[in-house]
CSV table of C-alpha atoms in Angstrom, one decimal:
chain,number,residue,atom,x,y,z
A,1,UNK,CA,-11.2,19.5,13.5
A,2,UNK,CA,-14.9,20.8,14.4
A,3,UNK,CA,-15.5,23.8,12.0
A,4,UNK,CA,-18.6,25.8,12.5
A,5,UNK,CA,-17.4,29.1,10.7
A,6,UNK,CA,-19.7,30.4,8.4
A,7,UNK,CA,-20.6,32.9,5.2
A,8,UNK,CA,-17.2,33.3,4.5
A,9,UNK,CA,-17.5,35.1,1.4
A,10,UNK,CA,-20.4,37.2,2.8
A,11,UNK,CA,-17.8,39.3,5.4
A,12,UNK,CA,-14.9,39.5,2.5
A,13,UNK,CA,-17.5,41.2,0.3
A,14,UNK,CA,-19.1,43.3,3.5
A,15,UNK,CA,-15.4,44.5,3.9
A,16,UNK,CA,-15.2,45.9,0.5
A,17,UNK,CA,-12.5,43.0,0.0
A,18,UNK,CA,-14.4,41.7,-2.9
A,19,UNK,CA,-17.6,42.2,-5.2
A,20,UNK,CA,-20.7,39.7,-5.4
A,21,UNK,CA,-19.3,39.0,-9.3
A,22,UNK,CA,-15.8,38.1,-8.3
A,23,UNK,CA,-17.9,35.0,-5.5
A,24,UNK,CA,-19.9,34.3,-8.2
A,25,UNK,CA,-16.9,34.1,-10.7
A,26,UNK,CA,-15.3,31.9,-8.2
A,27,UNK,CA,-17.9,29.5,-7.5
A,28,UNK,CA,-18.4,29.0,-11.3
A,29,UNK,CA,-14.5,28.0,-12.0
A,30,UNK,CA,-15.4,25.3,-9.2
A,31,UNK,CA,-18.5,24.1,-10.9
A,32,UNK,CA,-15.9,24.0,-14.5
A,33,UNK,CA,-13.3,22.0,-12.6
A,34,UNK,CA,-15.8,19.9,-10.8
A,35,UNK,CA,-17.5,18.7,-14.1
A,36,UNK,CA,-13.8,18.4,-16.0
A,37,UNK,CA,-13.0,16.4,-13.4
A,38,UNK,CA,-16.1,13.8,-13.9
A,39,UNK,CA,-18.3,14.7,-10.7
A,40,UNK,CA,-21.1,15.0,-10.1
A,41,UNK,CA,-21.7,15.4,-6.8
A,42,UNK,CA,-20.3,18.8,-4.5
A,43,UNK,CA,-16.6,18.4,-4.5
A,44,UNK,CA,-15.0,16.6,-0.9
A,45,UNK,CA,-12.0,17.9,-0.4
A,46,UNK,CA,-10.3,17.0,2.7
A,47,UNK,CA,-7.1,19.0,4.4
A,48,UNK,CA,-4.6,17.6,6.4
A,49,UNK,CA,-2.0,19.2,8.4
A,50,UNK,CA,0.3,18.7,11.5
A,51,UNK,CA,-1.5,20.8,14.0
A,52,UNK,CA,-5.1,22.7,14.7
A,53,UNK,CA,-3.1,25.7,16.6
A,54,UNK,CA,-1.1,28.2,16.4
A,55,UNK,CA,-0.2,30.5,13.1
A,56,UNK,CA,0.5,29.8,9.8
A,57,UNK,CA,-1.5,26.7,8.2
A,58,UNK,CA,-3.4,26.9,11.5
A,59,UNK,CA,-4.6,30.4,11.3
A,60,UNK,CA,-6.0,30.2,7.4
A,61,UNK,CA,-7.8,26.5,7.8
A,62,UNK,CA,-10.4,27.5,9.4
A,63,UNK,CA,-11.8,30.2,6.8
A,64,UNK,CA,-10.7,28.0,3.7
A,65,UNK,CA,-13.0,25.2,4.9
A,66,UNK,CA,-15.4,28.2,5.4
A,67,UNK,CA,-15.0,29.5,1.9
A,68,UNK,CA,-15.1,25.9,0.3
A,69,UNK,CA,-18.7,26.0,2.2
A,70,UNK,CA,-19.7,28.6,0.4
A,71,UNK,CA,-19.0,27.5,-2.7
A,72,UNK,CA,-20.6,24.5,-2.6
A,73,UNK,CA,-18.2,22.0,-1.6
A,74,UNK,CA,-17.9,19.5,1.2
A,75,UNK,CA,-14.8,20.2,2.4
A,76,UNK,CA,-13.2,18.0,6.1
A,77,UNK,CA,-9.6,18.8,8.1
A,78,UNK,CA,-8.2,16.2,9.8
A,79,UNK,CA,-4.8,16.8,12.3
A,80,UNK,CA,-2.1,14.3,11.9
A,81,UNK,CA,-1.2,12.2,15.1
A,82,UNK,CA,1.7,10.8,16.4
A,83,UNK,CA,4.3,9.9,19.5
A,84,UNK,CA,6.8,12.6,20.6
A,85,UNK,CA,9.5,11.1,18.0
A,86,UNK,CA,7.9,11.0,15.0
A,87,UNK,CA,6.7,15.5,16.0
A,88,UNK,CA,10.5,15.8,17.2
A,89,UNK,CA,11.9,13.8,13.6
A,90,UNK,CA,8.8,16.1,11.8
A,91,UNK,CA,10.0,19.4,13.4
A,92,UNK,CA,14.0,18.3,12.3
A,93,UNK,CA,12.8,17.7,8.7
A,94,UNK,CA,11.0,21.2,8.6
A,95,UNK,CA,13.8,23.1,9.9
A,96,UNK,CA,16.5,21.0,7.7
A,97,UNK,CA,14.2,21.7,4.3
A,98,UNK,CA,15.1,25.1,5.3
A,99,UNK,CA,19.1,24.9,6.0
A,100,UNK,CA,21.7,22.9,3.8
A,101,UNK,CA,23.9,22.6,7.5
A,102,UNK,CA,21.4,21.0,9.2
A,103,UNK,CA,21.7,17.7,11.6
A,104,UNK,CA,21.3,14.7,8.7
A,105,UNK,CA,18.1,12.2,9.3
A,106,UNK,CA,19.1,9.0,10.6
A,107,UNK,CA,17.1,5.7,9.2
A,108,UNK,CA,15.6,5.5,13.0
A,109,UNK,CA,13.8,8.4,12.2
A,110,UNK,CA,12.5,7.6,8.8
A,111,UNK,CA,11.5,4.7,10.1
A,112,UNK,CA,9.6,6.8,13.0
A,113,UNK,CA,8.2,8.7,10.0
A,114,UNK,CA,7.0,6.3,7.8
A,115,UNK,CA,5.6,4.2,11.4
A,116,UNK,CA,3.6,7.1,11.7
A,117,UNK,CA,2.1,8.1,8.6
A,118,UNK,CA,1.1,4.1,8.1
A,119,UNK,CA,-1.0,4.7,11.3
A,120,UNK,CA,-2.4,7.6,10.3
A,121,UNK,CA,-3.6,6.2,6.9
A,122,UNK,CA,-5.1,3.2,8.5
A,123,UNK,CA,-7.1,5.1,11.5
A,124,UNK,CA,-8.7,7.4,8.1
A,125,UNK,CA,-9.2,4.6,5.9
A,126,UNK,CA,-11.3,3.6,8.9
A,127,UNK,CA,-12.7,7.1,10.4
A,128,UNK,CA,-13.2,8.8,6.1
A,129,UNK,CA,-13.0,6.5,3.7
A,130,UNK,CA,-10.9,7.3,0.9
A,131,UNK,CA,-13.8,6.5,-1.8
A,132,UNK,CA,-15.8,9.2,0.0
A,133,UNK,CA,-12.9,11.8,-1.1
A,134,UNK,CA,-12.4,13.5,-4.1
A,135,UNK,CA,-9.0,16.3,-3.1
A,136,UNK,CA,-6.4,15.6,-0.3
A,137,UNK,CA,-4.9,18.6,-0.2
A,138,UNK,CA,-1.3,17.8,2.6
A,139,UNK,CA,0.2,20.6,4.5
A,140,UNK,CA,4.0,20.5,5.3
A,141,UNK,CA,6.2,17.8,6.3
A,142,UNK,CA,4.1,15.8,8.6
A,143,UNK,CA,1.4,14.3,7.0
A,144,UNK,CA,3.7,13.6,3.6
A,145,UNK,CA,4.2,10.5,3.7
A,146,UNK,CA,0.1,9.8,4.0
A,147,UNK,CA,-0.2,11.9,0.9
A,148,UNK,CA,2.2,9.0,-0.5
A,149,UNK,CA,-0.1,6.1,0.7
A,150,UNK,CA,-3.4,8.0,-0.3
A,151,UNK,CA,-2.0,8.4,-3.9
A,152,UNK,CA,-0.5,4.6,-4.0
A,153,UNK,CA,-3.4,2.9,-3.3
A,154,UNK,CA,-6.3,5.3,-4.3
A,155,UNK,CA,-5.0,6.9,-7.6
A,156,UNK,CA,-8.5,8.2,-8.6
A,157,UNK,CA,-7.5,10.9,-5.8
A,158,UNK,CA,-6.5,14.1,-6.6
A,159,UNK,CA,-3.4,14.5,-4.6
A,160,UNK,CA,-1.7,18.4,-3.6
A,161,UNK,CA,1.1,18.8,-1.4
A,162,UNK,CA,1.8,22.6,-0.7
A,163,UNK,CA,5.1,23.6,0.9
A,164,UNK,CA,4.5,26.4,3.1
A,165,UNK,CA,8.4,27.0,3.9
A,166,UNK,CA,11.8,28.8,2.7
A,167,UNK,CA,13.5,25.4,0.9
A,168,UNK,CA,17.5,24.9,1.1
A,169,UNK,CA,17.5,21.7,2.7
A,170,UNK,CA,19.8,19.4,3.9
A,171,UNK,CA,20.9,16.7,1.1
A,172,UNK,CA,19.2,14.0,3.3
A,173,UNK,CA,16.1,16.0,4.2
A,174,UNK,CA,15.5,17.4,0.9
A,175,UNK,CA,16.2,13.7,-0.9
A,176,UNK,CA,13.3,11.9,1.3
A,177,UNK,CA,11.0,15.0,0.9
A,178,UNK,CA,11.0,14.9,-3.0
A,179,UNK,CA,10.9,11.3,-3.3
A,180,UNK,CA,8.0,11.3,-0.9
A,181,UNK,CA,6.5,14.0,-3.4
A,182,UNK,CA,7.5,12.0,-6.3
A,183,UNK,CA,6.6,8.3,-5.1
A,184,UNK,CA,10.1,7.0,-5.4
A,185,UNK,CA,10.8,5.0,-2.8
A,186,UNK,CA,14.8,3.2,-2.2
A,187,UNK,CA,15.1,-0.4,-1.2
A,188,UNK,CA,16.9,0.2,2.5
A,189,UNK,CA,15.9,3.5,3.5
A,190,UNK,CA,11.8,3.3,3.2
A,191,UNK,CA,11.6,-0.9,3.3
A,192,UNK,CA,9.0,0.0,6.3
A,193,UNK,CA,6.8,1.6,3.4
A,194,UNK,CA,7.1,-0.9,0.4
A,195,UNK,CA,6.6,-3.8,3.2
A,196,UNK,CA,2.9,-2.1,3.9
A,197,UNK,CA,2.5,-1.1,0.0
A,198,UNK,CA,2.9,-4.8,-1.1
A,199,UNK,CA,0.1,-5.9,2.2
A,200,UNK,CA,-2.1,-3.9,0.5
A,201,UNK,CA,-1.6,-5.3,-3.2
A,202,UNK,CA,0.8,-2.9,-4.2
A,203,UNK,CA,3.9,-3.6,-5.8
A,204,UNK,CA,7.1,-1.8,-5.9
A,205,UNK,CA,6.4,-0.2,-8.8
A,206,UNK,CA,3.1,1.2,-8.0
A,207,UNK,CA,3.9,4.0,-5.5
A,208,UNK,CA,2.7,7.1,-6.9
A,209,UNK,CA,3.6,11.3,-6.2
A,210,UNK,CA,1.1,14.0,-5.4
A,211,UNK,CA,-0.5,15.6,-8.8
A,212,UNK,CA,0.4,19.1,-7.8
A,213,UNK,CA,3.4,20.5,-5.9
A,214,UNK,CA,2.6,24.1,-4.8
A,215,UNK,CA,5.4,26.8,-3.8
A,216,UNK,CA,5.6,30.2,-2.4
A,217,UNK,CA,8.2,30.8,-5.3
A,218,UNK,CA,10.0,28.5,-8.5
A,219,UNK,CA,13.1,28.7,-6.8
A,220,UNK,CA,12.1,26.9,-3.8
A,221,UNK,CA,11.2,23.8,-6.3
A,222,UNK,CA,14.5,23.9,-8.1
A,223,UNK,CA,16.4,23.7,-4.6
A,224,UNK,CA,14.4,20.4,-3.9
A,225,UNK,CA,15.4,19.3,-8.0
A,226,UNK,CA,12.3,19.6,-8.8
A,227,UNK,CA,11.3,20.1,-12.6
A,228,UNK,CA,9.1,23.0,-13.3
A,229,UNK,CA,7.1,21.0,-15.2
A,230,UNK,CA,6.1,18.2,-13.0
A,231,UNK,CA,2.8,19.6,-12.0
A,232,UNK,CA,4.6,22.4,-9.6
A,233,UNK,CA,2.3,25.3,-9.0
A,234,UNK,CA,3.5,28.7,-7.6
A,235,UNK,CA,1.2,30.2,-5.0
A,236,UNK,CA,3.0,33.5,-3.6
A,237,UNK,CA,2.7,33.8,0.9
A,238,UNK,CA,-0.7,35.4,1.8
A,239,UNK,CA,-2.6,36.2,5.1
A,240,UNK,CA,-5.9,36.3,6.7
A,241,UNK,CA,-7.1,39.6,6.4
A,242,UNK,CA,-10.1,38.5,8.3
A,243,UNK,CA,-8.0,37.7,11.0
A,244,UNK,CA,-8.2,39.9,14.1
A,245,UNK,CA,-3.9,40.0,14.2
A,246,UNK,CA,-3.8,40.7,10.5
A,247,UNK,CA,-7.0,43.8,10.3
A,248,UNK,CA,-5.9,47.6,10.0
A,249,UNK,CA,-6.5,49.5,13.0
A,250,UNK,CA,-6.5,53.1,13.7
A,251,UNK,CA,-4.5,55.7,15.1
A,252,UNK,CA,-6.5,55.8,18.1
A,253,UNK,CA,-6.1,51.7,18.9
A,254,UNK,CA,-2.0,52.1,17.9
């Protein structure tokens, strides 16, 4: 996606959102992690996520790549692609993660899904190569299973998967979500995965998880049996507030 959004930081702090100490305090635990982290160079972070429009993940991309400008890092956002079955298996995960009653996945449609995030690995291996990447940071279901692959076979990525939903899923949703989270992949159900794992050099137990797992709450983790402790990371819901929808207006304008 073509970002050309700009001085982020600039309009939070000409909104009285922010001071020019709390930027600079920001941009200085970037320089600390960048340097704990071994590199030397501004940090590339790259975002992937199912879609460019509409709300949600949609509506914030465009001023976090702006703010990771400002601070000095390189940050990309790439858009997931696909056929109509693997978006109409995608859109079936995301509303099962978020009801126990939902219509189980059948192993067509894991197979659609892993078809699809193999593709999409291989066209960005291609387009950004991984060894120009620092931070993947994964948004929602779609792209999960390239957050898998990235993690397998590049390890010296920094891997983050955030969850942007209510979780109660259905036993079959929630099961392939975690393991995709976790790198544990079953003999049978993701064959299609450990076929292209061991092409690549990979054996079966090499598959690696994301490094962090971020929440809107704890309790969403639990419901996906996930332990606290296995680099989950609670990030309460936020909005825009430089977003046009999202800005107080006055008395007059209501």
């Amino acid at each position: 996606v073509k970002v050309s959004t700009s001085m982020c930081f600039q309009r939070f702090i000409n909104a009285n959102m922010m001071t020019q100490d709390e930027c600079t305090d920001i941009k200085r635990v970037l320089n600390v992690v960048t340097r704990q982290r071994g590199i030397a160079h501004a940090l590339r972070v790259l975002f992937i996520s199912a879609t460019e429009l509409g709300g949600g993940v949609a509506e914030m991309r465009l001023d976090t790549i702006a703010l990771m400008r400002d601070l000095g890092a390189k940050p990309k956002w790439l858009v997931i692609d696909g056929a109509d079955r693997f978006y109409a298996t995608s859109h079936r995960m995301r509303e099962g993660i978020q009801n126990p009653n939902h219509e189980p996945l059948s192993q067509a449609d894991v197979e659609i899904f892993h078809l699809a995030s193999i593709v999409n690995y291989i066209r960005m291996e291609q387009e950004h190569p991984p060894s120009e990447i620092d931070v993947v940071w994964v948004d929602d279901i779609a792209p999960l299973g390239l957050g898998l692959l990235l993690k397998s076979i590049h390890p010296e990525i920094c891997v983050i998967w955030r969850c942007h939903q209510h979780v109660e899923p259905e036993p079959s949703i929630g099961d392939l979500i975690r393991d995709l989270t976790h790198g544990n992949l079953r003999r049978g159900r993701d064959d299609i995965l450990l076929q292209f794992l061991a092409l690549c050099g990979y054996g079966d137990g090499s598959t690696k998880g994301q490094d962090v797992l971020v929440f809107h709450h704890a309790n969403f983790a639990e419901k996906l049996r996930i332990d606290g402790g296995q680099g989950v990371h609670i990030m309460p819901p936020c909005i825009n507030p430089l977003s046009f929808k999202n800005m107080r207006i006055n008395d007059y304008l209501v």
